[in-house]
Coordinates of C-alpha atoms in Angstrom, one line a residue:
M17 CA 0.0 0.0 0.0
S18 CA 1.2 3.5 -0.6
D19 CA 0.8 4.6 3.1
S20 CA 3.3 3.1 5.6
I21 CA 1.8 0.4 7.8
S22 CA 4.4 -1.4 9.8
E23 CA 5.1 -3.3 13.1
A24 CA 5.1 -7.1 12.9
A25 CA 2.1 -8.7 14.5
V26 CA 2.4 -10.3 17.9
D27 CA -1.0 -12.0 18.5
V28 CA -1.9 -11.3 22.1
D29 CA -4.9 -11.4 24.3
A30 CA -3.5 -9.1 27.0
V31 CA -1.1 -7.2 24.8
A32 CA 0.8 -5.1 27.2
P33 CA 0.0 -2.5 29.9
A34 CA 0.5 0.3 27.4
A35 CA -2.0 -1.4 25.1
A36 CA -4.9 -0.6 27.5
V37 CA -5.1 2.9 26.0
L38 CA -4.7 1.9 22.4
P39 CA -7.7 1.7 20.1
V40 CA -9.0 -1.9 19.7
V41 CA -10.2 -2.3 16.1
V42 CA -12.4 -5.4 15.5
L43 CA -12.9 -6.9 12.0
V44 CA -16.3 -8.6 11.5
G45 CA -18.4 -9.7 8.6
R46 CA -19.6 -12.7 6.6
P47 CA -17.1 -15.6 6.0
N48 CA -14.6 -15.0 3.2
V49 CA -15.0 -11.3 2.8
G50 CA -11.3 -10.6 3.4
K51 CA -11.0 -10.0 7.2
S52 CA -7.8 -12.1 7.6
T53 CA -6.3 -10.4 4.6
L54 CA -7.0 -7.0 6.1
F55 CA -5.6 -8.2 9.5
N56 CA -2.3 -9.1 7.8
A57 CA -2.3 -5.8 6.0
F58 CA -2.8 -3.8 9.2
T59 CA -0.1 -5.8 11.1
S60 CA 2.4 -6.1 8.1
S61 CA 2.5 -9.8 8.7
R62 CA 1.2 -13.1 7.5
D63 CA 0.1 -14.3 10.9
A64 CA -3.5 -14.9 9.9
L65 CA -4.1 -17.9 7.7
V66 CA -5.6 -16.7 4.3
M67 CA -7.3 -19.0 1.8
D68 CA -10.2 -18.7 -0.6
L69 CA -12.3 -20.9 1.8
P70 CA -15.3 -19.7 3.9
G71 CA -15.1 -20.2 7.6
L72 CA -11.3 -20.6 7.7
T73 CA -10.9 -18.4 10.8
R74 CA -12.4 -19.7 14.0
D75 CA -10.6 -18.3 17.0
R76 CA -10.2 -14.6 17.5
Q77 CA -6.7 -13.4 16.7
Y78 CA -5.0 -10.3 18.2
G79 CA -2.3 -8.3 16.5
Q80 CA -0.4 -5.0 16.9
G81 CA -0.4 -2.3 14.2
R82 CA 1.4 1.0 13.7
F83 CA 0.6 3.8 11.3
E84 CA 2.3 7.1 11.1
G85 CA 3.8 6.7 14.6
K86 CA 0.4 5.7 16.2
G87 CA -0.4 2.3 17.5
F88 CA -3.6 0.2 17.6
I89 CA -4.8 -3.3 18.4
V90 CA -6.5 -5.2 15.6
V91 CA -8.7 -8.3 16.2
D92 CA -9.5 -10.8 13.4
T93 CA -12.7 -12.9 14.0
G94 CA -14.6 -15.7 12.3
G95 CA -17.6 -15.0 10.2
L96 CA -21.0 -14.0 11.7
S97 CA -24.4 -15.5 11.0
P98 CA -23.2 -19.1 10.5
D99 CA -25.3 -22.1 9.8
E100 CA -26.9 -23.1 13.1
D101 CA -26.3 -26.8 12.2
D102 CA -22.5 -26.2 12.3
A103 CA -21.4 -26.5 15.9
L104 CA -17.9 -25.2 15.3
A105 CA -19.2 -22.2 13.3
M106 CA -21.5 -21.3 16.3
L107 CA -18.5 -21.5 18.6
A108 CA -16.5 -19.2 16.3
E109 CA -19.4 -16.7 16.4
E110 CA -19.2 -16.7 20.2
Q111 CA -15.5 -15.7 19.9
A112 CA -16.5 -12.9 17.6
Q113 CA -19.1 -11.7 20.1
I114 CA -16.4 -11.5 22.8
A115 CA -14.2 -9.5 20.5
L116 CA -17.0 -7.1 19.7
S117 CA -17.6 -6.4 23.4
E118 CA -13.9 -5.4 23.7
A119 CA -13.9 -3.1 20.6
T120 CA -13.5 0.6 20.6
H121 CA -14.2 0.7 16.8
I122 CA -15.9 -1.9 14.6
L123 CA -14.9 -2.4 10.9
F124 CA -17.7 -4.2 9.1
L125 CA -16.5 -5.8 5.9
V126 CA -18.7 -6.6 2.9
D127 CA -17.8 -8.0 -0.5
A128 CA -18.1 -5.6 -3.5
L129 CA -18.1 -8.6 -5.9
E130 CA -21.1 -10.3 -4.3
G131 CA -23.0 -7.1 -3.5
C132 CA -25.3 -6.6 -0.5
T133 CA -26.7 -9.9 0.8
N134 CA -29.4 -10.8 3.3
A135 CA -26.6 -12.0 5.6
D136 CA -25.0 -8.5 5.5
L137 CA -28.4 -7.0 6.4
A138 CA -28.8 -9.4 9.3
I139 CA -25.2 -8.6 10.6
A140 CA -25.8 -4.8 10.3
Q141 CA -28.9 -5.1 12.4
R142 CA -27.0 -7.0 15.1
L143 CA -24.0 -4.6 15.1
R144 CA -26.3 -1.6 15.7
K145 CA -27.2 -3.0 19.1
F146 CA -23.5 -2.7 20.3
G147 CA -23.8 1.1 20.0
K148 CA -20.1 1.4 19.1
P149 CA -18.4 3.5 16.4
L150 CA -18.6 1.5 13.2
T151 CA -17.2 1.9 9.6
L152 CA -18.6 0.0 6.7
L153 CA -15.8 -1.2 4.4
V154 CA -16.6 -2.5 1.0
N155 CA -13.7 -4.8 0.2
K156 CA -12.5 -6.1 -3.2
A157 CA -13.5 -2.7 -4.6
E158 CA -10.6 -2.2 -7.0
G159 CA -11.8 -0.9 -10.4
R160 CA -15.3 0.0 -9.1
T161 CA -16.7 3.5 -8.8
R162 CA -17.6 4.9 -5.4
T163 CA -21.1 5.8 -6.7
A164 CA -21.8 2.2 -7.8
I165 CA -20.7 0.8 -4.4
A166 CA -22.7 3.4 -2.5
S167 CA -25.9 2.6 -4.4
D168 CA -25.7 -1.0 -3.4
F169 CA -24.7 -0.8 0.2
H170 CA -26.5 2.3 1.4
Q171 CA -29.4 0.1 2.2
L172 CA -27.5 -1.2 5.2
G173 CA -28.1 2.1 7.0
L174 CA -24.5 2.3 8.4
G175 CA -23.4 5.6 6.8
E176 CA -21.2 6.2 3.8
P177 CA -19.6 2.9 2.6
L178 CA -15.8 3.1 2.2
P179 CA -14.3 1.2 -0.7
I180 CA -11.0 -0.5 0.0
S181 CA -8.8 -3.4 -1.3
A182 CA -7.3 -5.3 1.6
E183 CA -5.2 -7.3 -0.8
H184 CA -3.7 -4.3 -2.7
G185 CA -3.9 -1.8 0.1
D186 CA -6.2 0.7 -1.6
G187 CA -7.9 3.1 0.8
L188 CA -6.2 1.7 3.9
G189 CA -4.1 4.8 4.6
N190 CA -7.1 7.2 4.7
L191 CA -9.0 4.7 6.8
L192 CA -6.3 4.4 9.5
R193 CA -5.7 8.1 9.4
S194 CA -9.3 8.7 10.4
L195 CA -9.5 5.9 12.9
L196 CA -6.3 7.0 14.8
V197 CA -6.9 10.7 15.1
N198 CA -6.9 10.6 18.9
A199 CA -4.7 7.5 19.3
P200 CA -1.5 7.7 21.4
P201 CA 1.9 7.1 20.0
A202 CA 2.8 3.4 19.4
D203 CA 4.6 2.1 22.5
F204 CA 4.5 -1.6 22.3
A205 CA 6.3 -3.6 24.9
T206 CA 9.4 -5.6 23.7
D207 CA 9.6 -9.3 23.8
D208 CA 12.5 -9.3 26.2
G209 CA 12.0 -11.7 29.0
I210 CA 8.8 -13.2 27.5
I211 CA 8.8 -17.0 27.3
R212 CA 7.4 -18.1 23.9
V213 CA 5.9 -21.6 24.3
A214 CA 4.4 -23.5 21.3
V215 CA 2.0 -26.3 22.1
V216 CA 2.1 -29.0 19.4
G217 CA 0.8 -32.6 19.0
R218 CA -1.6 -34.8 17.2
P219 CA -5.2 -33.6 16.6
N220 CA -7.5 -33.8 19.7
A221 CA -4.7 -34.2 22.2
G222 CA -6.0 -31.3 24.3
K223 CA -3.7 -28.5 23.2
S224 CA -6.4 -25.8 23.2
T225 CA -7.8 -27.1 26.5
L226 CA -4.4 -26.8 28.1
V227 CA -4.0 -23.1 26.9
N228 CA -7.5 -22.3 28.2
R229 CA -6.8 -23.9 31.6
L230 CA -3.5 -22.0 32.0
L231 CA -5.4 -18.8 31.1
G232 CA -8.3 -19.5 33.3
D233 CA -10.6 -18.5 30.5
T234 CA -12.3 -20.1 27.4
R235 CA -10.0 -18.2 25.1
L236 CA -9.8 -20.8 22.4
L237 CA -12.3 -23.1 20.7
T238 CA -12.4 -26.6 22.1
S239 CA -14.3 -29.5 20.7
E240 CA -14.2 -33.3 20.5
V241 CA -13.9 -32.9 16.7
A242 CA -10.3 -33.3 15.6
G243 CA -8.9 -30.4 13.7
T244 CA -10.9 -27.7 15.6
T245 CA -7.9 -25.4 15.6
R246 CA -6.7 -24.3 12.2
D247 CA -4.4 -21.4 12.7
A248 CA -1.6 -20.7 15.1
I249 CA -3.1 -18.5 17.8
S250 CA -0.8 -16.6 20.3
V251 CA -1.9 -15.4 23.7
R252 CA 0.1 -13.6 26.3
F253 CA -0.4 -14.1 30.0
E254 CA 1.5 -13.9 33.3
R255 CA 1.9 -16.8 35.8
D256 CA 4.0 -17.0 39.0
G257 CA 6.0 -13.8 38.0
H258 CA 6.8 -15.0 34.5
E259 CA 5.4 -13.6 31.3
Y260 CA 4.5 -16.1 28.6
E261 CA 3.3 -16.1 25.0
L262 CA 1.5 -19.3 24.4
I263 CA 1.1 -20.4 20.8
D264 CA -1.7 -22.9 20.2
T265 CA -1.3 -24.8 17.0
A266 CA -3.3 -27.1 14.7
G267 CA -2.9 -30.9 15.2
I268 CA -0.1 -32.5 13.2
R269 CA -0.9 -35.9 11.6
R270 CA 1.1 -38.3 9.5
R271 CA 1.8 -37.0 6.0
N272 CA -0.1 -39.8 4.3
K273 CA -3.3 -38.9 6.3
V274 CA -3.2 -35.2 5.4
S275 CA -5.4 -34.6 2.3
E276 CA -7.0 -31.2 2.7
V277 CA -5.1 -28.2 1.5
I278 CA -6.1 -26.2 4.5
E279 CA -4.6 -28.8 6.9
K280 CA -1.3 -28.7 5.0
F281 CA -1.2 -24.9 5.5
S282 CA -2.2 -25.4 9.2
I283 CA 0.7 -27.8 9.7
V284 CA 3.1 -25.2 8.1
K285 CA 1.9 -22.6 10.6
A286 CA 2.4 -25.1 13.4
L287 CA 6.0 -25.7 12.3
Q288 CA 6.6 -21.9 12.0
A289 CA 5.4 -21.6 15.6
V290 CA 8.0 -24.1 16.7
E291 CA 10.7 -22.0 15.0
R292 CA 9.5 -18.9 16.9
A293 CA 9.3 -20.7 20.3
H294 CA 11.8 -20.9 23.1
V295 CA 10.1 -24.0 24.5
V296 CA 7.8 -26.6 22.9
I297 CA 5.2 -28.5 24.9
V298 CA 4.6 -31.7 23.0
M299 CA 1.2 -33.1 23.9
T300 CA 0.1 -36.7 23.6
D301 CA -3.1 -38.5 24.5
A302 CA -2.8 -41.0 27.4
H303 CA -5.5 -43.1 25.7
D304 CA -3.4 -43.5 22.6
E305 CA 0.0 -45.2 22.6
I306 CA 3.2 -43.3 21.8
G307 CA 3.6 -43.8 18.0
V308 CA 6.3 -43.4 15.4
H309 CA 4.7 -40.1 14.4
D310 CA 5.1 -38.7 17.9
A311 CA 8.8 -39.8 18.0
K312 CA 9.4 -38.3 14.5
L313 CA 7.8 -35.0 15.6
M314 CA 9.8 -34.7 18.7
G315 CA 13.0 -35.7 16.8
L316 CA 12.2 -32.9 14.3
I317 CA 11.8 -30.4 17.1
A318 CA 15.1 -31.5 18.7
Q319 CA 16.8 -31.2 15.3
R320 CA 15.6 -27.6 15.1
G321 CA 17.2 -27.1 18.5
R322 CA 14.1 -26.2 20.5
A323 CA 13.8 -27.0 24.2
M324 CA 11.0 -29.5 24.9
V325 CA 8.7 -30.7 27.6
L326 CA 6.5 -33.8 27.1
A327 CA 2.9 -33.6 28.4
V328 CA 0.9 -36.8 28.5
N329 CA -2.7 -35.6 28.7
K330 CA -5.9 -37.1 29.9
W331 CA -4.2 -38.8 32.8
D332 CA -7.2 -38.7 35.0
H333 CA -9.4 -41.7 35.5
L334 CA -6.7 -44.2 34.4
D335 CA -6.0 -47.1 36.7
N336 CA -2.4 -47.9 38.0
D337 CA -1.8 -50.7 35.5
K338 CA -2.6 -48.4 32.5
R339 CA -0.4 -45.6 34.0
N340 CA 2.6 -47.9 34.5
A341 CA 2.2 -49.2 30.9
I342 CA 2.2 -45.6 29.6
R343 CA 5.3 -44.7 31.5
T344 CA 7.1 -47.8 30.2
D345 CA 5.9 -46.9 26.7
V346 CA 7.4 -43.4 27.0
D347 CA 10.8 -44.8 28.2
F348 CA 10.9 -47.6 25.6
K349 CA 9.9 -45.5 22.5
L350 CA 11.6 -42.3 23.2
P351 CA 15.1 -43.3 24.5
F352 CA 16.8 -40.7 22.4
L353 CA 14.9 -38.0 24.2
D354 CA 15.9 -38.9 27.7
F355 CA 16.7 -35.2 28.3
V356 CA 13.0 -34.2 27.9
P357 CA 11.1 -34.2 31.2
P358 CA 7.8 -36.1 30.9
H359 CA 4.7 -34.8 32.7
Y360 CA 1.4 -36.7 33.2
I361 CA -1.4 -34.2 33.3
S362 CA -5.0 -33.5 33.0
A363 CA -5.5 -30.2 31.0
L364 CA -9.3 -30.4 31.7
H365 CA -8.9 -30.5 35.5
G366 CA -5.6 -28.7 35.8
S367 CA -3.7 -31.5 37.6
G368 CA 0.1 -31.5 37.0
L369 CA 0.2 -28.1 35.3
K370 CA 2.3 -26.4 38.0
A371 CA 5.2 -28.9 37.6
L372 CA 4.8 -28.7 33.8
M373 CA 5.2 -24.9 33.8
D374 CA 8.1 -25.1 36.3
D375 CA 10.0 -27.3 33.8
V376 CA 9.0 -24.9 30.9
V377 CA 10.8 -22.1 32.9
L378 CA 13.8 -24.3 33.5
A379 CA 14.0 -25.2 29.8
Y380 CA 13.7 -21.5 28.8
E381 CA 16.5 -20.5 31.2
A382 CA 18.6 -23.4 29.9
T383 CA 18.2 -22.7 26.2
T384 CA 18.9 -18.9 26.6
R385 CA 21.8 -19.3 29.0
D386 CA 25.2 -17.9 28.3
I387 CA 27.9 -20.3 29.8
P388 CA 31.3 -18.7 30.4
T389 CA 34.2 -20.2 28.4
P390 CA 36.3 -21.1 31.5
E391 CA 33.4 -23.1 32.9
L392 CA 32.8 -24.9 29.7
T393 CA 36.5 -25.7 29.3
R394 CA 36.7 -27.0 32.9
A395 CA 33.7 -29.3 32.2
L396 CA 35.4 -30.5 29.0
E397 CA 38.6 -31.3 30.9
K398 CA 36.7 -33.1 33.5
A399 CA 34.9 -35.2 30.9
C400 CA 38.2 -36.0 29.2
D401 CA 39.8 -37.1 32.5
K402 CA 36.8 -39.2 33.2
H403 CA 36.8 -40.9 29.8
A404 CA 39.6 -39.9 27.4
P405 CA 39.0 -39.5 23.7
P406 CA 40.1 -42.6 21.7
A407 CA 43.5 -42.9 19.9
V408 CA 43.7 -42.8 16.1
L409 CA 46.7 -44.7 14.6
T410 CA 48.4 -44.6 18.0
R411 CA 47.9 -40.8 18.2
R412 CA 45.6 -39.6 21.0
I413 CA 43.0 -37.0 20.1
K414 CA 43.4 -33.9 22.2
L415 CA 40.5 -31.6 23.1
R416 CA 41.9 -28.3 24.3
Y417 CA 39.0 -25.9 25.1
A418 CA 35.3 -25.2 24.5
H419 CA 33.2 -22.1 24.2
Q420 CA 29.5 -21.3 23.5
V421 CA 28.7 -19.9 20.0
G422 CA 24.9 -19.7 20.2
T423 CA 21.7 -19.8 22.3
N424 CA 18.2 -21.2 21.5
P425 CA 19.6 -23.7 20.6
I426 CA 22.6 -24.1 22.8
Q427 CA 25.7 -24.4 20.5
I428 CA 29.1 -25.3 21.8
L429 CA 32.3 -25.3 19.8
V430 CA 35.1 -27.6 20.9
H431 CA 38.7 -27.0 19.7
G432 CA 41.3 -29.7 19.5
N433 CA 43.4 -31.8 17.1
Q434 CA 42.0 -34.6 14.9
T435 CA 38.5 -33.7 16.0
E436 CA 37.0 -34.9 12.7
K437 CA 38.0 -38.4 13.8
L438 CA 36.0 -38.4 17.0
P439 CA 33.3 -41.1 16.9
T440 CA 29.6 -40.2 17.2
S441 CA 29.5 -42.1 20.5
Y442 CA 32.0 -39.7 22.0
H443 CA 29.9 -36.7 20.7
R444 CA 26.9 -38.1 22.6
Y445 CA 29.1 -38.6 25.7
L446 CA 30.3 -35.0 25.7
I447 CA 26.7 -33.7 25.2
N448 CA 25.5 -35.7 28.2
E449 CA 28.4 -34.4 30.3
F450 CA 27.7 -30.8 29.4
R451 CA 24.0 -31.2 30.1
E452 CA 24.7 -32.8 33.5
A453 CA 27.3 -30.2 34.4
F454 CA 25.1 -27.2 33.7
Q455 CA 21.6 -28.7 34.4
L456 CA 20.3 -28.0 30.9
V457 CA 16.8 -29.4 31.3
G458 CA 14.9 -30.3 28.1
V459 CA 17.5 -28.7 25.8
P460 CA 19.1 -30.4 22.8
I461 CA 22.7 -29.3 22.6
Q462 CA 24.4 -28.8 19.2
L463 CA 28.0 -29.7 19.5
R464 CA 30.6 -28.7 16.8
F465 CA 34.3 -29.3 16.6
K466 CA 37.2 -27.4 15.1
T467 CA 40.7 -28.8 14.5
G468 CA 43.5 -26.3 15.0
E469 CA 45.9 -25.6 12.1
N470 CA 49.2 -27.5 12.1
P471 CA 51.9 -24.7 12.0
F472 CA 54.4 -27.0 10.2
Q473 CA 51.9 -28.2 7.6
G474 CA 53.2 -27.5 4.0
R475 CA 56.7 -26.6 5.3
K476 CA 59.6 -28.6 3.9
N477 CA 62.6 -29.4 6.1
V478 CA 65.7 -28.3 4.1
L479 CA 68.8 -30.5 5.0
T480 CA 72.2 -29.1 5.5
A481 CA 75.2 -30.4 3.5
S482 CA 76.4 -32.6 6.4
Q483 CA 72.9 -34.0 6.8
I484 CA 72.8 -34.9 3.1
K485 CA 76.1 -36.7 3.3
K486 CA 75.0 -38.6 6.4
K487 CA 71.8 -39.6 4.7
Q488 CA 73.7 -40.8 1.7
R489 CA 76.1 -42.9 3.8
T490 CA 73.1 -44.5 5.6
V491 CA 71.4 -45.4 2.4
K492 CA 74.6 -46.8 0.9
R493 CA 75.2 -48.9 4.1
F494 CA 71.8 -50.6 4.0
S495 CA 71.3 -50.9 0.3

């Protein structure tokens, strides 16, 4: 768009103390009129999932926007006036109703291509009851005259329709300029000290229920229908003195079971949430055994270097034999993830959540920790004294010192000679020693090695005249 709209979106429910005085702009309308596209335009992001599919958005999504130095909060919602036979659509409408109650200004989107519909008339009637400032936006209006648009949508009785194009940015600058006349300067809190936690797992494992329980509010849609969550929804909250950003994600299934295009995009959003996170809570269902898919998912997260905590959900109402079998299953099928602390919880009733979040904090502190080089080197020396590196062709591999080269994930660089010949088993040994020495809970450590240069490599030893004669006599004697 021609006008500058910036500030990456950080989807939040309680954005920041400063956000309490910022305008809250709520986007409403029928399904598939372009609300999520407008949300992404306002926040200069791609946080909202956008496809040409009605009813894609279900949960309300919060973002931060900035325009000409002024800040505002924008809320994306699902479509209003759903089919009453669609239970999930009805839940999505409840989310929209909550957002409308929080709004300081409502943006009602209609579709210029479809014209004014009976559904638009019904929504307009409902929006009047809120008694809040409202602007009628006619989206997808590129190439159409203002007169033609006004003649069709004046019947809604909501004032002068404003033509825009959310996709191309037409008309958004003037819209925001009018909305933010009395808005304060943008002063969004930074992400420093905020623990970003992604909740991932198979469909219907209880991810949204866990987030709602931690918040103490029905913030996200929950249903027994697998795949209720489609987008990655971020919510900030505070607990026991720590600030969190929880990212609820869509369920991740095996590739051969993913057929719908929307589910493929949802999985991509879930994996992007993993990349953003400091810590990942991997949720499984206690009523389903740990499968190859769960192990592969956790292996992928470890490969990406993210700290992890395992939450086995729906632990309530299980007898002791079943519980023992599940614990054995976890130990037997996830031996390569022995550094990940398991927790057996009930997201519905809240049991086990305090210990779970305590380990989330420990994992965050571990993955963002800066370890001094002298301490790392002492730990390396202690490990080598305990179990020396193997010899290669009678030459002992020497590891001299170590230092940290990265956080989240923890990356350690070890210097020595012939390090390229160290076996993989010794790599794992050193990782375990470092993890134990520095109490790195739930953190996969990325270990790299560097061999020092040989100062005599490439240099030829030039013999003196006497050395040459001596060499010739030796050769002649034994030839």
